[in-house]
Amino acid sequence: MSNDPLVIFTPSGKRGRFPVGTPILTAARQLGVDLDSVCGGRGICSKCQITPSCGEFPKHGVTVADTALSGWNAVEERYDQKRGLPKGRRLGCQATVQGDVVIDVPPESQVHRQVVRKRAEVREITLNPTIRLACVEVEQPDMHKPTGDLERLRAALRAATGQDSIGFDRHLLRDLQPTLRKGNWQVTAALHQPRDDADPSVVALWPGFFEGPLYGLAVDLGSTTIAGHLCNLSTGEVVASAGLMNPQIRFGEDLMSRVSYAMMNKGGDLEMTDAVRAGLNQLVTDITAEAGADRSAILDTVFVMNPVMHHLFLGIDPFELGQAPFALATSDALSLMARDLGLSIAPGTRAYILPCIAGHVGADAAGVALSEAPDQSEDLVLVVDVGTNAEILLGDKRGVLACSSPTGPAFEGAQISAGQRAAPGAIERVEIDPVTKEPRFRVIGSDLWSDDDGFDAAIAATGVTGICGSGIIEVIAEMRMAGLVDASGLIGSAEQTGSLRCFADGRTHSYRLWDGSADHGPITVTNGDIRAIQMAKAALYSGARLLMDKRGVNKVDRVVLAGAFGAHISAKHAMVLGMIPDCPLDKVTSAGNAAGTGARIALLNRSARDQIETLVGRIEKIETAVEPRFQEHFVNASALPNASDPFAILRSVVDLPDPSFNTGGGDSGAGGRRRRRRG
Ligand code: FES
């Protein structure tokens, strides 16, 4: 065995023997330790910071003397004076091995560090972006060795990165010579490497040493809203988030009306392409202003969206998506130049669009799949992205199925008599006392319930303006639990329900949720509202049920509600309505904007792009429109919660009366129950 000193790196545990005088950065590279370097070991970038430890390390079987590393040198001294090195830190490219040593690589010096995600139950993101910086010294021109400046730059980058072949964006050629001379033959290149095994290309160039920051933009391009996260590509941190309404709304609220607009108006598709691209440029303006960042520092972008938005963003007529067999122009992931998508960022900025799963299941569902990873789940998980079109995934390690279901806009408050978008003043939470049938509610913008002291003062500015999507689900579920609505979705009369809040409204009955004020009339729930929600939730459930049929199961282990709306739905109320299959309430979780999270993962970790492309190729797609059992499931799922599925787990924890107002029968089942606790 060699007598060379032993170098042990933590947290990786990698170890090896190296001759005295070996720089720690060299040892790290030879062992494959994740230690960053932009300047190639010239003491400029400080990315290679390490923390040496002294003393006894029985676990590693070494004793480390305080002379285990070379002394503090002039380069470190200069760096410390100019920029400051944290106490205990050394520059890995300057400190050399003198004896056995244990070296800790702090997270900020790791290229592939973990980015912490907020939810505890999900995996962390490994940082492995497509963009890296490399600062190199370029050989100066020599009349005796006539080579071009670009060729010498490439040679320097090949030596610094160990890559055999380095591409170079043509748009940089014009400024190459002044940049090299301005930097006195030192330049920093931004290298874009789309895959671990792809050749990198220079996409931006700065004279001298440039340390960023550089940014990436992850965008969830929804039909109603466009949401973006601006991320620092070297830390993974989200530095700003912004959202705006999709300007295409003026061509139609929902996707099919936009497809119709394109069909009925020559050039209408391109008008919508221009509108969405203008919206994205506005998003870039807003988000960079919020972060105090320069838009030219955004060098990578990732997009997720549904198939219609996908086509309109790319400038493709969505005509074929409006009719069977719903053929996509392309379903593969796309790697493009952002400028070719009309985005004014930097000329070399790249754009990656996740693959679409099927004609109705888009790149947004692929983003959800990347974020929630049903393919890596031990238990069978149903992931539902609730929007105007529900996109549904069912799977585990054995395989994943996907479909979409046309839920329509009812869950967003459209088609509801008092419905409105989630905005201050909208009723978002509702409770109905099962004995007195009296409601109380909360509106967006106040934490007080309507029967709390001070409620009127708290909502004086906004008033009570309507019911948003989560509010309508709660109120109908509460009405069902209080015996005001029967299993068929019929609201009972005052006599049948024992509540004067139920009143005849044409041929059916309505329920008065709020008596109104001087400025605003009463807010009621009509039987038409309940029908609209029944249709939407039956479509959602039937899609999920079809996937369960394909998988040969009658139950799922857990349910994940994704989408901004999913974040606000209460699991209990969703299940009382039969929106989702019966399962323990504590197994229903919300993933928030999982599609946007998927975009962020693909932005920060280029390996995730391979993962999702492989997974999408393996997902079994189910087209609900041609499945004979869809209609049967739909009819059963129109009941509250369901005509054929007993929802036994739900009924074991929730008192669910089963009157039928049509036959005039039934005890409401609510009598004698106590008022539920608040909150
Ligand atoms: S590698 Fe740049 S300072 Fe050490």
XYZ file of C-alpha atoms and ligand atoms in Angstrom:
683
model
C 0.000 0.000 0.000
C 1.228 3.506 -0.827
C 2.487 5.676 2.004
C 0.941 8.739 0.450
C -1.396 10.686 2.722
C -5.024 9.598 2.882
C -7.604 12.194 1.817
C -11.192 11.580 2.938
C -14.059 13.714 1.678
C -17.326 14.200 3.512
C -20.276 13.995 3.092
C -19.573 11.656 0.141
C -17.171 9.392 2.102
C -14.928 9.126 -0.973
C -11.285 8.542 -0.094
C -7.925 8.007 -1.772
C -4.162 8.415 -1.312
C -2.399 11.323 -2.988
C 1.224 12.485 -3.128
C 2.207 15.353 -0.847
C 1.595 18.640 -2.691
C -1.564 17.525 -4.563
C -4.171 20.331 -4.588
C -7.410 19.279 -2.878
C -9.353 20.230 -6.040
C -7.233 17.777 -8.046
C -7.801 15.025 -5.477
C -11.537 15.739 -5.551
C -11.658 15.552 -9.334
C -9.749 12.292 -9.436
C -12.110 10.719 -6.910
C -15.221 12.110 -8.608
C -16.068 14.251 -5.570
C -18.682 16.905 -6.263
C -16.550 20.072 -5.799
C -17.311 23.108 -7.937
C -14.853 25.223 -9.924
C -15.510 27.973 -12.450
C -11.993 29.396 -12.815
C -10.230 26.066 -13.260
C -8.201 26.419 -10.064
C -6.803 29.891 -10.578
C -7.996 31.253 -7.248
C -10.543 33.633 -8.764
C -14.004 32.108 -8.359
C -13.947 30.734 -4.776
C -16.420 28.035 -5.826
C -14.016 25.368 -4.582
C -14.258 26.270 -0.883
C -13.667 23.393 1.531
C -13.523 22.972 5.293
C -10.629 20.856 6.615
C -11.013 19.176 10.021
C -8.278 18.336 12.559
C -8.147 15.764 15.349
C -9.131 12.126 15.852
C -11.531 10.463 13.446
C -12.047 6.920 14.715
C -14.862 6.388 12.220
C -12.418 6.986 9.366
C -9.423 5.510 11.196
C -7.272 8.644 10.854
C -5.729 11.321 13.006
C -5.481 14.673 11.271
C -2.673 17.034 12.303
C -3.104 20.784 11.940
C -0.312 20.632 9.359
C -2.284 18.224 7.156
C -2.773 20.958 4.559
C -0.289 23.473 3.182
C -0.329 26.895 4.838
C -2.558 29.770 3.845
C -1.070 31.143 0.594
C -0.937 34.523 -1.140
C -3.850 33.726 -3.467
C -6.120 32.898 -0.522
C -4.835 35.962 1.320
C -5.721 38.166 -1.644
C -9.124 36.592 -2.049
C -9.834 36.902 1.677
C -8.905 40.584 1.689
C -10.963 41.365 -1.409
C -14.065 39.199 -0.928
C -13.699 37.487 2.443
C -13.471 33.747 3.066
C -15.670 32.389 5.876
C -13.754 31.265 8.984
C -12.340 27.774 8.674
C -12.666 27.704 4.901
C -9.850 27.174 2.401
C -9.756 27.343 -1.377
C -9.593 23.750 -2.575
C -7.500 24.699 -5.575
C -4.829 26.347 -3.390
C -4.590 24.115 -0.322
C -2.396 21.072 -0.962
C -2.171 17.704 0.770
C 0.605 17.397 3.375
C -0.738 14.587 5.566
C -3.838 12.463 6.212
C -6.803 14.792 6.090
C -10.598 14.887 6.322
C -12.178 17.480 4.044
C -15.790 18.591 4.197
C -17.355 19.933 1.020
C -20.040 22.430 2.132
C -23.346 22.432 0.197
C -22.592 25.691 -1.609
C -19.410 24.175 -3.067
C -21.232 21.129 -4.411
C -22.241 21.269 -8.045
C -25.048 18.761 -7.535
C -26.393 20.003 -4.236
C -29.948 19.265 -3.107
C -32.566 21.959 -3.414
C -35.027 21.738 -0.560
C -38.661 21.538 -1.586
C -41.247 22.856 0.783
C -43.378 19.766 1.139
C -41.844 17.168 3.373
C -43.183 14.142 1.567
C -41.579 14.851 -1.797
C -38.084 14.222 -3.023
C -35.547 16.964 -3.121
C -34.325 18.323 -6.433
C -30.738 17.560 -7.365
C -29.110 20.651 -8.820
C -27.680 19.821 -12.222
C -28.597 22.710 -14.537
C -27.871 22.882 -18.261
C -25.874 26.098 -17.835
C -22.408 26.253 -16.269
C -19.776 28.965 -16.208
C -16.136 28.408 -17.127
C -13.494 31.122 -16.814
C -10.423 30.440 -18.975
C -7.165 32.039 -20.126
C -6.988 31.987 -23.910
C -3.670 31.727 -25.683
C -2.823 34.981 -27.422
C -2.492 35.068 -31.221
C 0.906 34.316 -32.664
C 1.955 35.043 -36.264
C 3.977 31.834 -36.298
C 0.982 29.699 -35.261
C -1.888 31.187 -37.216
C -5.105 29.980 -35.569
C -8.359 31.852 -35.029
C -9.353 33.331 -31.687
C -12.339 30.981 -31.592
C -10.160 27.911 -32.077
C -7.872 28.979 -29.212
C -10.913 29.706 -27.002
C -12.243 26.239 -27.776
C -8.879 24.699 -26.926
C -8.872 26.492 -23.561
C -12.432 25.355 -22.828
C -11.656 21.773 -23.848
C -8.741 21.751 -21.433
C -10.798 23.303 -18.621
C -13.872 21.122 -18.997
C -12.402 17.872 -20.258
C -15.011 17.898 -23.067
C -13.792 16.841 -26.520
C -16.120 18.999 -28.523
C -17.438 22.462 -27.679
C -20.092 24.213 -29.796
C -20.282 27.983 -30.167
C -23.405 30.051 -30.824
C -23.001 31.979 -34.053
C -24.469 35.168 -32.617
C -21.404 35.486 -30.344
C -18.898 35.572 -33.188
C -19.239 39.283 -33.865
C -18.240 40.248 -30.320
C -15.702 37.488 -29.725
C -12.561 39.443 -30.582
C -13.376 42.615 -28.602
C -14.456 40.459 -25.646
C -11.169 38.528 -25.576
C -9.102 41.687 -25.800
C -11.173 43.561 -23.247
C -10.656 40.719 -20.782
C -6.927 40.648 -21.537
C -7.381 37.088 -22.876
C -9.346 35.951 -19.880
C -13.041 35.261 -20.572
C -15.930 33.584 -18.847
C -18.138 31.396 -21.018
C -21.646 30.189 -20.211
C -21.797 26.619 -21.472
C -25.123 24.995 -22.222
C -25.122 21.213 -21.970
C -28.632 19.831 -22.477
C -27.787 16.275 -21.327
C -25.030 14.690 -19.328
C -23.731 12.976 -22.476
C -24.226 15.905 -24.919
C -21.566 18.291 -26.160
C -21.726 21.695 -24.466
C -22.058 24.929 -26.449
C -20.965 28.440 -25.556
C -24.157 30.523 -25.345
C -22.844 33.700 -23.694
C -19.409 35.250 -23.147
C -18.055 37.916 -20.796
C -14.601 39.550 -20.639
C -12.554 38.557 -17.584
C -14.081 36.712 -14.651
C -17.879 36.792 -14.468
C -19.617 35.055 -11.620
C -23.226 35.634 -12.472
C -25.793 35.283 -11.149
C -27.415 33.447 -14.021
C -31.068 32.559 -14.015
C -33.510 30.073 -15.437
C -37.227 30.579 -15.868
C -39.769 27.789 -15.280
C -43.219 28.532 -16.693
C -46.589 26.876 -16.299
C -48.516 28.208 -19.261
C -52.121 27.714 -18.253
C -55.181 28.587 -20.276
C -56.302 31.043 -17.573
C -53.065 32.129 -15.921
C -49.380 32.100 -16.766
C -47.192 31.443 -13.731
C -43.397 31.699 -13.688
C -40.587 31.037 -11.231
C -37.219 32.700 -11.719
C -34.474 30.467 -10.300
C -30.818 31.138 -9.573
C -29.080 28.425 -11.571
C -26.165 28.041 -9.204
C -28.168 27.763 -5.982
C -31.509 26.481 -7.230
C -33.233 29.163 -5.175
C -36.478 30.668 -6.496
C -35.625 34.381 -6.491
C -38.990 35.625 -7.766
C -42.377 34.278 -8.796
C -44.928 36.103 -10.897
C -48.200 35.379 -12.624
C -50.533 37.070 -15.035
C -53.770 36.321 -16.802
C -53.275 34.602 -20.127
C -54.035 37.371 -22.676
C -55.641 34.736 -24.903
C -58.702 34.902 -22.650
C -60.098 37.584 -24.923
C -60.386 34.913 -27.663
C -62.305 32.515 -25.410
C -62.465 31.546 -21.747
C -61.913 27.845 -22.278
C -59.700 25.847 -24.570
C -62.390 24.637 -26.942
C -63.616 28.164 -27.562
C -60.048 29.103 -28.504
C -59.849 26.150 -30.859
C -63.167 27.318 -32.369
C -61.808 30.859 -32.688
C -58.884 29.475 -34.688
C -61.275 27.454 -36.856
C -63.667 30.321 -37.563
C -61.150 33.130 -38.075
C -58.427 32.973 -40.689
C -55.135 33.646 -38.957
C -56.867 33.415 -35.572
C -54.367 30.844 -34.320
C -51.483 33.198 -35.048
C -53.277 36.053 -33.300
C -53.441 33.849 -30.209
C -49.780 32.861 -30.647
C -48.822 36.535 -30.666
C -50.999 37.196 -27.609
C -49.473 34.447 -25.485
C -45.940 35.336 -26.500
C -46.590 38.978 -25.593
C -47.895 37.737 -22.230
C -44.716 35.746 -21.665
C -42.539 38.742 -22.451
C -44.575 40.708 -19.918
C -43.995 37.919 -17.400
C -40.237 38.186 -18.020
C -40.421 41.955 -17.474
C -42.412 41.557 -14.237
C -40.377 38.751 -12.761
C -36.970 40.298 -13.496
C -38.171 43.602 -12.028
C -39.266 41.803 -8.871
C -35.917 40.024 -8.570
C -33.846 43.058 -9.572
C -32.319 40.867 -12.283
C -31.308 41.620 -15.855
C -33.417 39.737 -18.405
C -30.257 38.956 -20.395
C -29.072 36.905 -17.390
C -31.852 34.354 -18.056
C -30.122 31.659 -20.102
C -32.512 28.725 -19.819
C -36.293 28.377 -19.839
C -38.640 25.424 -19.352
C -42.341 25.321 -20.232
C -45.259 23.083 -19.337
C -48.760 23.515 -20.732
C -51.812 21.656 -21.985
C -51.851 20.485 -25.628
C -53.873 23.438 -26.987
C -51.616 25.982 -25.267
C -48.619 23.945 -26.454
C -49.663 24.297 -30.084
C -50.650 27.945 -29.820
C -47.373 28.849 -28.098
C -45.381 27.054 -30.783
C -47.361 28.729 -33.583
C -49.161 25.528 -34.629
C -52.855 25.603 -35.553
C -54.665 23.558 -32.834
C -57.379 22.483 -35.333
C -56.607 18.739 -35.062
C -56.887 18.858 -31.266
C -60.535 19.864 -31.591
C -61.673 16.587 -33.183
C -61.042 12.838 -32.866
C -58.478 11.322 -32.923
C -57.012 14.477 -31.259
C -53.659 14.205 -33.029
C -50.794 16.335 -31.742
C -48.468 17.876 -34.327
C -45.657 16.612 -32.104
C -45.702 14.991 -28.693
C -41.942 14.767 -28.117
C -40.063 17.090 -25.798
C -38.670 20.078 -27.687
C -35.350 21.879 -27.245
C -35.478 25.222 -29.006
C -34.025 28.704 -28.986
C -36.165 31.007 -26.830
C -35.849 33.729 -29.475
C -37.589 31.435 -31.995
C -40.596 31.473 -29.654
C -40.701 35.268 -29.780
C -39.146 35.715 -26.346
C -36.919 38.719 -25.796
C -34.390 37.363 -23.355
C -30.720 36.754 -24.253
C -29.942 35.712 -27.837
C -28.503 32.383 -26.653
C -31.284 31.473 -24.194
C -32.619 27.960 -24.660
C -36.182 26.748 -24.241
C -37.164 23.223 -23.250
C -40.763 22.062 -23.535
C -41.706 18.893 -21.705
C -43.260 16.112 -23.791
C -47.034 15.809 -24.141
C -48.571 12.546 -22.970
C -51.542 12.463 -25.389
C -53.912 14.673 -27.381
C -55.699 15.757 -24.205
C -52.953 15.105 -21.686
C -50.269 17.698 -22.117
C -46.818 18.711 -21.030
C -48.430 20.048 -17.835
C -49.432 16.497 -16.915
C -45.851 15.441 -17.698
C -44.756 18.149 -15.231
C -47.104 16.713 -12.620
C -45.694 13.234 -13.280
C -42.162 14.557 -12.829
C -43.066 16.335 -9.605
C -45.191 13.630 -8.003
C -43.312 10.641 -9.467
C -46.159 8.087 -9.379
C -43.788 5.710 -11.179
C -41.590 5.619 -8.087
C -44.420 5.124 -5.593
C -44.660 1.880 -3.629
C -48.398 2.350 -3.094
C -51.011 2.970 -5.765
C -51.482 6.715 -6.120
C -54.097 8.679 -8.014
C -52.894 12.146 -9.019
C -55.573 14.562 -10.179
C -54.706 17.957 -11.650
C -58.000 19.783 -11.303
C -58.676 22.522 -13.816
C -61.092 23.066 -16.673
C -59.812 19.759 -17.957
C -58.829 17.296 -15.257
C -55.648 15.437 -16.066
C -55.426 12.179 -14.169
C -52.545 9.799 -13.487
C -52.815 6.460 -11.705
C -49.838 4.321 -10.947
C -47.021 2.961 -8.879
C -43.689 1.288 -9.569
C -45.457 -1.298 -11.728
C -46.720 1.250 -14.249
C -48.609 4.486 -14.789
C -51.833 5.199 -16.675
C -53.075 8.634 -17.761
C -56.215 10.222 -19.123
C -57.983 13.538 -19.159
C -61.591 14.259 -18.390
C -63.646 17.228 -19.577
C -64.721 18.708 -16.249
C -65.527 22.125 -17.718
C -65.182 25.402 -15.843
C -67.729 24.744 -13.005
C -64.955 24.014 -10.482
C -63.594 27.486 -11.167
C -66.901 29.138 -10.338
C -68.132 29.436 -13.944
C -71.655 28.078 -14.727
C -72.541 28.676 -11.064
C -75.254 31.298 -10.464
C -73.276 33.115 -7.763
C -69.907 31.767 -8.942
C -66.829 33.881 -9.306
C -63.063 33.489 -9.527
C -61.121 33.227 -6.285
C -60.731 36.894 -5.297
C -61.304 38.990 -2.150
C -64.953 38.856 -1.172
C -65.580 35.355 -2.559
C -66.968 32.742 -0.161
C -64.301 30.045 0.133
C -65.240 28.048 3.252
C -68.696 26.984 4.399
C -70.144 25.062 7.346
C -73.816 24.159 7.771
C -75.134 23.076 11.153
C -76.781 19.669 10.606
C -79.441 20.413 13.249
C -80.420 24.025 12.610
C -79.362 23.957 8.906
C -77.896 27.422 9.487
C -74.767 28.232 7.495
C -71.702 30.194 8.336
C -68.882 31.002 5.944
C -65.564 32.713 5.399
C -64.625 34.954 2.495
C -61.247 35.427 0.866
C -59.520 38.338 2.568
C -60.676 37.659 6.156
C -59.983 34.907 8.688
C -63.252 35.498 10.526
C -66.340 33.333 10.129
C -69.557 35.104 9.245
C -70.965 34.506 12.776
C -67.830 35.859 14.500
C -67.862 39.259 16.159
C -66.294 41.842 13.863
C -67.042 39.939 10.633
C -69.013 42.813 9.076
C -66.227 45.288 9.813
C -63.568 42.883 8.525
C -65.247 42.486 5.158
C -66.448 46.070 4.821
C -63.919 46.784 2.076
C -64.608 43.729 -0.073
C -68.188 42.806 0.804
C -69.462 39.309 0.051
C -69.423 39.069 -3.716
C -70.002 35.424 -4.689
C -68.754 31.854 -4.269
C -65.426 30.637 -5.631
C -64.656 27.079 -6.755
C -63.620 25.666 -3.382
C -66.560 27.444 -1.740
C -69.095 25.845 -4.063
C -67.670 22.392 -3.354
C -67.849 23.016 0.394
C -71.359 24.384 0.388
C -72.795 21.538 -1.681
C -70.981 18.916 0.412
C -72.194 20.621 3.609
C -75.745 20.703 2.226
C -75.478 17.006 1.494
C -74.216 16.233 5.022
C -76.933 18.422 6.578
C -79.683 16.626 4.680
C -80.577 19.637 2.531
C -79.651 17.846 -0.696
C -80.404 14.205 -1.461
C -78.178 11.615 -3.084
C -79.558 12.489 -6.520
C -78.529 16.122 -6.083
C -82.024 17.509 -5.448
C -82.484 20.362 -2.951
C -85.443 19.666 -0.635
C -88.291 22.037 0.149
C -88.609 23.864 3.470
C -90.959 21.107 4.679
C -88.688 18.274 3.567
C -85.557 19.784 5.079
C -86.977 21.705 8.008
C -85.163 24.856 6.876
C -86.787 28.069 5.729
C -83.572 28.764 3.839
C -84.820 26.267 1.240
C -87.323 27.959 -1.039
C -89.163 27.186 -4.258
C -87.241 28.599 -7.212
C -89.105 27.771 -10.439
C -89.567 24.004 -10.700
C -86.871 23.205 -8.137
C -85.627 24.604 -4.845
C -82.711 26.808 -3.889
C -80.855 27.352 -0.609
C -80.167 30.868 0.664
C -76.573 30.884 1.877
C -76.367 34.590 2.681
C -79.182 37.053 3.231
C -77.411 39.907 1.455
C -76.635 43.459 2.483
C -77.534 46.975 1.431
C -74.996 46.704 -1.427
C -75.429 43.121 -2.492
C -78.410 40.846 -2.923
C -78.614 37.422 -1.244
C -76.315 34.604 -2.324
C -78.091 31.356 -3.078
C -77.226 27.888 -4.254
C -79.622 26.723 -6.958
C -80.348 23.226 -8.148
C -78.760 24.281 -11.434
C -75.519 24.984 -9.547
C -75.615 21.514 -8.062
C -76.249 19.963 -11.485
C -73.218 21.810 -12.920
C -70.979 20.519 -10.126
C -72.444 17.025 -10.493
C -71.517 16.996 -14.190
C -68.000 18.240 -13.496
C -67.301 15.884 -10.648
C -68.863 12.922 -12.469
C -66.465 13.552 -15.373
C -63.545 13.687 -12.961
C -64.531 10.546 -11.076
C -65.320 8.600 -14.260
C -61.861 9.328 -15.637
C -60.276 8.086 -12.427
C -62.560 5.059 -12.354
C -61.644 4.135 -15.957
C -57.979 4.125 -15.024
C -58.801 1.945 -11.999
C -60.689 -0.463 -14.317
C -57.666 -0.671 -16.593
C -55.497 -1.373 -13.610
C -58.008 -3.931 -12.302
C -58.524 -2.307 -8.885
C -61.496 -0.968 -6.939
C -59.556 1.272 -4.616
C -56.444 3.408 -4.508
C -54.006 3.771 -1.599
C -53.738 7.541 -1.760
C -54.889 10.579 -3.736
C -52.883 13.686 -4.620
C -54.814 16.801 -5.635
C -52.679 19.006 -7.867
C -53.282 22.404 -9.425
C -53.793 25.742 -7.731
C -57.424 24.798 -7.134
C -56.429 21.429 -5.653
C -54.550 23.322 -2.967
C -57.826 24.772 -1.669
C -60.145 21.775 -1.868
C -60.876 20.084 1.436
C -60.400 16.327 1.138
C -63.538 15.603 3.135
C -65.789 17.810 1.036
C -64.339 16.529 -2.239
C -65.025 12.981 -1.120
C -68.554 13.718 0.130
C -69.305 14.905 -3.390
C -67.635 11.817 -4.827
C -65.114 13.835 -6.844
C -62.389 11.367 -5.967
C -62.516 7.661 -5.088
C -63.126 6.535 -1.539
C -59.951 6.357 0.527
C -58.837 7.356 4.039
C -59.043 11.152 4.361
C -55.501 11.383 5.703
C -54.316 9.768 2.473
C -55.574 12.702 0.406
C -52.920 15.383 0.035
C -52.508 18.533 -1.961
C -49.494 19.091 -4.207
C -50.148 22.734 -5.096
C -48.978 23.684 -8.564
C -47.292 20.365 -9.316
C -47.049 21.103 -13.056
C -45.034 24.247 -12.263
C -42.892 22.283 -9.827
C -42.213 19.760 -12.588
C -41.063 22.608 -14.842
C -38.746 23.807 -12.074
C -37.292 20.312 -11.620
C -36.587 20.053 -15.364
C -34.982 23.500 -15.236
C -32.685 22.747 -12.321
C -31.817 19.151 -13.137
C -31.103 18.289 -16.749
C -31.146 14.556 -15.918
C -34.827 14.954 -15.030
C -35.470 15.692 -18.712
C -34.333 12.199 -19.652
C -36.391 10.780 -16.793
C -39.640 12.388 -17.861
C -39.110 11.637 -21.548
C -38.590 7.973 -20.685
C -41.571 7.907 -18.312
C -43.920 9.584 -20.819
C -42.950 6.935 -23.374
C -44.002 4.257 -20.885
C -47.252 5.811 -19.620
C -50.330 3.989 -20.886
C -52.710 6.555 -22.336
C -56.456 6.063 -22.079
C -58.780 8.084 -24.302
C -61.958 8.546 -22.254
C -64.039 9.604 -25.282
C -63.857 6.133 -26.834
C -64.080 4.023 -23.668
C -67.489 2.306 -23.594
C -67.637 2.236 -19.770
C -67.109 5.987 -19.400
C -70.830 6.694 -19.823
C -71.822 4.042 -17.282
C -69.336 5.402 -14.751
C -70.510 8.923 -15.485
C -74.164 8.097 -14.733
C -73.254 6.395 -11.444
C -70.896 9.211 -10.520
C -73.598 11.841 -10.962
C -75.060 10.797 -7.597
C -73.682 12.273 -4.353
C -71.316 10.645 -3.658
C -71.961 7.747 -6.086
C -74.737 5.348 -7.085
C -72.607 2.222 -7.345
C -69.550 2.851 -5.175
C -70.603 2.627 -1.506
C -67.864 4.984 -0.218
C -67.658 2.838 2.900
C -64.428 4.411 4.228
C -65.940 7.889 3.983
C -69.197 6.796 5.630
C -67.254 5.328 8.542
C -66.094 8.846 9.481
C -68.775 11.135 8.027
C -72.502 11.041 8.793
C -74.057 10.971 5.339
C -77.886 10.968 5.299
C -79.579 9.260 2.373
C -82.999 10.836 1.904
C -84.632 11.016 -1.483
C -86.736 14.123 -1.877
C -88.191 12.740 -5.109
C -90.057 10.018 -3.235
C -90.771 12.363 -0.438
C -89.140 9.862 1.848
C -86.679 9.733 4.456
C -85.452 10.973 7.610
C -82.786 13.516 6.994
C -80.620 11.533 9.321
C -79.297 14.747 10.674
C -81.546 14.940 13.702
C -79.870 14.590 17.025
C -76.414 15.257 15.666
C -74.499 17.962 17.397
C -73.079 20.967 15.767
C -69.635 20.150 14.452
C -66.646 21.938 15.822
C -65.533 25.066 14.081
C -62.484 25.256 11.819
S -11.411 26.826 -8.410
Fe -11.782 28.907 -8.563
S -10.983 29.668 -6.731
Fe -10.522 27.609 -6.613
